[in-house]
C-alpha cells in the first residue's frame, strides 16, 4: 500500500511523540519502532524524520542531546 505524503505528514507528530512517550530514543531507533509498530506498513527515511524532530524541538515538545555511544559514534537522543 502506497502512503500519501499528506497522511505521513499528518501522522508523523503523534507517532513520534507516542514512541518518545515510552522513553528517549535516537533517530534510527525511532524509524525502526514505527516500522515495527505498523507491521512494516510505514517505512520512514532520515529525510522525513529529522525535519519533524527539529520542528518538534523548536516547538518545545521534545529535547535532544548528543551522546557518544560505545562504538565511539555520536548519536542525538530525543525525549519529551
Short mmCIF file of N, CA and C in Angstrom, two decimals:
data_model
loop_
_atom_site.label_atom_id
_atom_site.label_comp_id
_atom_site.label_asym_id
_atom_site.label_seq_id
_atom_site.Cartn_x
_atom_site.Cartn_y
_atom_site.Cartn_z
N UNK A 1 0.84 -1.17 0.00
CA UNK A 1 0.00 0.00 0.00
C UNK A 1 0.89 1.24 0.00
N UNK A 2 0.65 2.14 -0.90
CA UNK A 2 1.42 3.38 -1.01
C UNK A 2 0.91 4.41 0.00
N UNK A 3 1.83 5.13 0.59
CA UNK A 3 1.47 6.14 1.58
C UNK A 3 1.41 7.50 0.92
N UNK A 4 0.33 8.23 1.16
CA UNK A 4 0.28 9.59 0.62
C UNK A 4 1.14 10.48 1.51
N UNK A 5 1.72 11.50 0.90
CA UNK A 5 2.57 12.42 1.66
C UNK A 5 1.76 13.13 2.73
N UNK A 6 0.51 13.42 2.44
CA UNK A 6 -0.35 14.10 3.41
C UNK A 6 -0.58 13.23 4.65
N UNK A 7 -0.82 11.95 4.44
CA UNK A 7 -1.05 11.04 5.56
C UNK A 7 0.20 10.92 6.41
N UNK A 8 1.34 10.79 5.78
CA UNK A 8 2.60 10.68 6.52
C UNK A 8 2.83 11.95 7.33
N UNK A 9 2.64 13.11 6.71
CA UNK A 9 2.86 14.37 7.41
C UNK A 9 1.91 14.53 8.59
N UNK A 10 0.66 14.18 8.40
CA UNK A 10 -0.34 14.34 9.47
C UNK A 10 -0.12 13.37 10.62
N UNK A 11 0.40 12.20 10.33
CA UNK A 11 0.56 11.19 11.37
C UNK A 11 1.93 11.22 12.04
N UNK A 12 2.89 11.91 11.46
CA UNK A 12 4.26 11.87 11.97
C UNK A 12 4.38 12.37 13.40
N UNK A 13 3.80 13.52 13.69
CA UNK A 13 3.95 14.10 15.02
C UNK A 13 3.39 13.20 16.11
N UNK A 14 2.13 12.76 16.02
CA UNK A 14 1.63 11.90 17.10
C UNK A 14 2.38 10.56 17.20
N UNK A 15 2.83 10.04 16.08
CA UNK A 15 3.55 8.77 16.12
C UNK A 15 4.90 8.93 16.82
N UNK A 16 5.62 10.00 16.48
CA UNK A 16 6.91 10.23 17.11
C UNK A 16 6.74 10.49 18.60
N UNK A 17 5.76 11.32 18.96
CA UNK A 17 5.53 11.60 20.38
C UNK A 17 5.12 10.33 21.13
N UNK A 18 4.38 9.47 20.47
CA UNK A 18 3.98 8.21 21.10
C UNK A 18 5.20 7.33 21.39
N UNK A 19 6.10 7.23 20.41
CA UNK A 19 7.32 6.44 20.61
C UNK A 19 8.14 7.05 21.75
N UNK A 20 8.30 8.37 21.75
CA UNK A 20 9.12 9.02 22.77
C UNK A 20 8.45 9.01 24.14
N UNK A 21 7.14 8.83 24.19
CA UNK A 21 6.47 8.75 25.50
C UNK A 21 6.89 7.50 26.26
N UNK A 22 7.45 6.53 25.55
CA UNK A 22 7.94 5.29 26.17
C UNK A 22 9.35 5.44 26.72
N UNK A 23 10.01 6.53 26.31
CA UNK A 23 11.38 6.77 26.76
C UNK A 23 12.19 7.39 25.64
N UNK A 24 13.35 7.90 26.00
CA UNK A 24 14.17 8.58 25.00
C UNK A 24 14.66 7.60 23.94
N UNK A 25 14.98 8.16 22.76
CA UNK A 25 15.42 7.32 21.66
C UNK A 25 16.18 8.19 20.67
N UNK A 26 16.82 7.54 19.71
CA UNK A 26 17.54 8.25 18.65
C UNK A 26 16.89 7.93 17.31
N UNK A 27 17.26 8.70 16.29
CA UNK A 27 16.57 8.66 15.01
C UNK A 27 16.36 7.29 14.41
N UNK A 28 17.43 6.52 14.22
CA UNK A 28 17.30 5.22 13.58
C UNK A 28 16.36 4.31 14.39
N UNK A 29 16.47 4.36 15.71
CA UNK A 29 15.61 3.51 16.56
C UNK A 29 14.15 3.94 16.44
N UNK A 30 13.90 5.24 16.30
CA UNK A 30 12.53 5.72 16.12
C UNK A 30 11.97 5.19 14.80
N UNK A 31 12.76 5.28 13.74
CA UNK A 31 12.32 4.77 12.44
C UNK A 31 12.00 3.28 12.52
N UNK A 32 12.84 2.51 13.17
CA UNK A 32 12.61 1.07 13.29
C UNK A 32 11.38 0.76 14.15
N UNK A 33 11.17 1.53 15.20
CA UNK A 33 10.00 1.32 16.07
C UNK A 33 8.70 1.60 15.31
N UNK A 34 8.68 2.67 14.54
CA UNK A 34 7.50 2.99 13.73
C UNK A 34 7.23 1.86 12.73
N UNK A 35 8.27 1.37 12.11
CA UNK A 35 8.14 0.28 11.14
C UNK A 35 7.56 -0.97 11.82
N UNK A 36 8.09 -1.31 12.99
CA UNK A 36 7.62 -2.48 13.72
C UNK A 36 6.17 -2.33 14.16
N UNK A 37 5.86 -1.19 14.75
CA UNK A 37 4.50 -0.95 15.25
C UNK A 37 3.46 -0.94 14.14
N UNK A 38 3.87 -0.57 12.93
CA UNK A 38 2.94 -0.52 11.81
C UNK A 38 2.88 -1.83 11.04
N UNK A 39 3.56 -2.86 11.52
CA UNK A 39 3.58 -4.13 10.80
C UNK A 39 4.27 -4.00 9.45
N UNK A 40 5.33 -3.20 9.42
CA UNK A 40 6.12 -2.95 8.21
C UNK A 40 5.35 -2.18 7.13
N UNK A 41 4.25 -1.54 7.50
CA UNK A 41 3.48 -0.75 6.53
C UNK A 41 4.05 0.65 6.37
N UNK A 42 4.68 1.18 7.42
CA UNK A 42 5.23 2.54 7.37
C UNK A 42 6.74 2.46 7.42
N UNK A 43 7.37 2.97 6.40
CA UNK A 43 8.83 2.98 6.33
C UNK A 43 9.29 4.41 6.09
N UNK A 44 9.76 5.05 7.12
CA UNK A 44 10.25 6.42 7.02
C UNK A 44 11.73 6.42 6.67
N UNK A 45 12.15 7.55 6.12
CA UNK A 45 13.57 7.77 5.85
C UNK A 45 14.09 8.84 6.80
N UNK A 46 15.41 8.96 6.87
CA UNK A 46 16.01 10.02 7.68
C UNK A 46 15.50 11.38 7.23
N UNK A 47 15.38 11.55 5.93
CA UNK A 47 14.94 12.82 5.37
C UNK A 47 13.53 13.20 5.74
N UNK A 48 12.73 12.24 6.15
CA UNK A 48 11.38 12.52 6.61
C UNK A 48 11.36 12.75 8.11
N UNK A 49 12.13 11.98 8.86
CA UNK A 49 12.08 12.03 10.32
C UNK A 49 12.73 13.28 10.91
N UNK A 50 13.93 13.58 10.49
CA UNK A 50 14.69 14.64 11.16
C UNK A 50 14.09 16.03 11.04
N UNK A 51 13.49 16.41 9.92
CA UNK A 51 12.81 17.71 9.90
C UNK A 51 11.67 17.79 10.91
N UNK A 52 10.95 16.69 11.09
CA UNK A 52 9.85 16.68 12.07
C UNK A 52 10.42 16.78 13.49
N UNK A 53 11.49 16.06 13.77
CA UNK A 53 12.11 16.16 15.10
C UNK A 53 12.62 17.57 15.37
N UNK A 54 13.21 18.20 14.37
CA UNK A 54 13.69 19.59 14.54
C UNK A 54 12.52 20.54 14.81
N UNK A 55 11.41 20.33 14.09
CA UNK A 55 10.22 21.17 14.30
C UNK A 55 9.67 20.97 15.71
N UNK A 56 9.58 19.73 16.14
CA UNK A 56 9.08 19.44 17.49
C UNK A 56 10.00 20.04 18.55
N UNK A 57 11.28 20.02 18.30
CA UNK A 57 12.23 20.61 19.24
C UNK A 57 12.05 22.13 19.26
N UNK A 58 11.86 22.73 18.10
CA UNK A 58 11.64 24.17 18.02
C UNK A 58 10.36 24.60 18.72
N UNK A 59 9.37 23.72 18.74
CA UNK A 59 8.10 24.00 19.42
C UNK A 59 8.17 23.71 20.91
N UNK A 60 9.30 23.18 21.36
CA UNK A 60 9.45 22.86 22.77
C UNK A 60 8.79 21.56 23.20
N UNK A 61 8.41 20.73 22.24
CA UNK A 61 7.74 19.47 22.57
C UNK A 61 8.73 18.34 22.87
N UNK A 62 9.92 18.43 22.31
CA UNK A 62 10.97 17.46 22.60
C UNK A 62 12.29 18.18 22.86
N UNK A 63 13.18 17.50 23.54
CA UNK A 63 14.53 17.98 23.78
C UNK A 63 15.48 16.95 23.18
N UNK A 64 16.71 17.39 22.91
CA UNK A 64 17.69 16.44 22.40
C UNK A 64 19.06 16.74 22.97
N UNK A 65 19.91 15.73 22.92
CA UNK A 65 21.30 15.90 23.32
C UNK A 65 22.16 14.88 22.59
N UNK A 66 23.39 15.31 22.28
CA UNK A 66 24.35 14.42 21.64
C UNK A 66 25.04 13.58 22.70
N UNK A 67 25.26 12.31 22.37
CA UNK A 67 26.00 11.41 23.25
C UNK A 67 26.94 10.57 22.41
N UNK A 68 28.05 10.20 23.02
CA UNK A 68 28.97 9.27 22.38
C UNK A 68 28.60 7.88 22.88
N UNK A 69 28.35 6.96 21.95
CA UNK A 69 27.97 5.59 22.32
C UNK A 69 29.21 4.71 22.35
N UNK A 70 29.04 3.47 22.77
CA UNK A 70 30.17 2.54 22.94
C UNK A 70 31.08 2.43 21.72
N UNK A 71 30.47 2.50 20.53
CA UNK A 71 31.27 2.37 19.31
C UNK A 71 32.11 3.61 19.03
N UNK A 72 31.91 4.67 19.81
CA UNK A 72 32.63 5.91 19.60
C UNK A 72 31.90 6.89 18.71
N UNK A 73 30.78 6.45 18.14
CA UNK A 73 29.99 7.33 17.28
C UNK A 73 29.11 8.23 18.14
N UNK A 74 28.75 9.39 17.57
CA UNK A 74 27.85 10.30 18.25
C UNK A 74 26.42 10.04 17.78
N UNK A 75 25.50 10.05 18.73
CA UNK A 75 24.07 9.90 18.43
C UNK A 75 23.32 11.02 19.14
N UNK A 76 22.30 11.51 18.47
CA UNK A 76 21.45 12.51 19.08
C UNK A 76 20.22 11.81 19.65
N UNK A 77 20.06 11.90 20.96
CA UNK A 77 18.93 11.29 21.64
C UNK A 77 17.83 12.32 21.86
N UNK A 78 16.59 11.89 21.67
CA UNK A 78 15.42 12.76 21.80
C UNK A 78 14.56 12.25 22.95
N UNK A 79 13.92 13.20 23.64
CA UNK A 79 13.00 12.85 24.73
C UNK A 79 11.93 13.92 24.84
N UNK A 80 10.84 13.54 25.44
CA UNK A 80 9.76 14.51 25.68
C UNK A 80 10.11 15.31 26.91
#
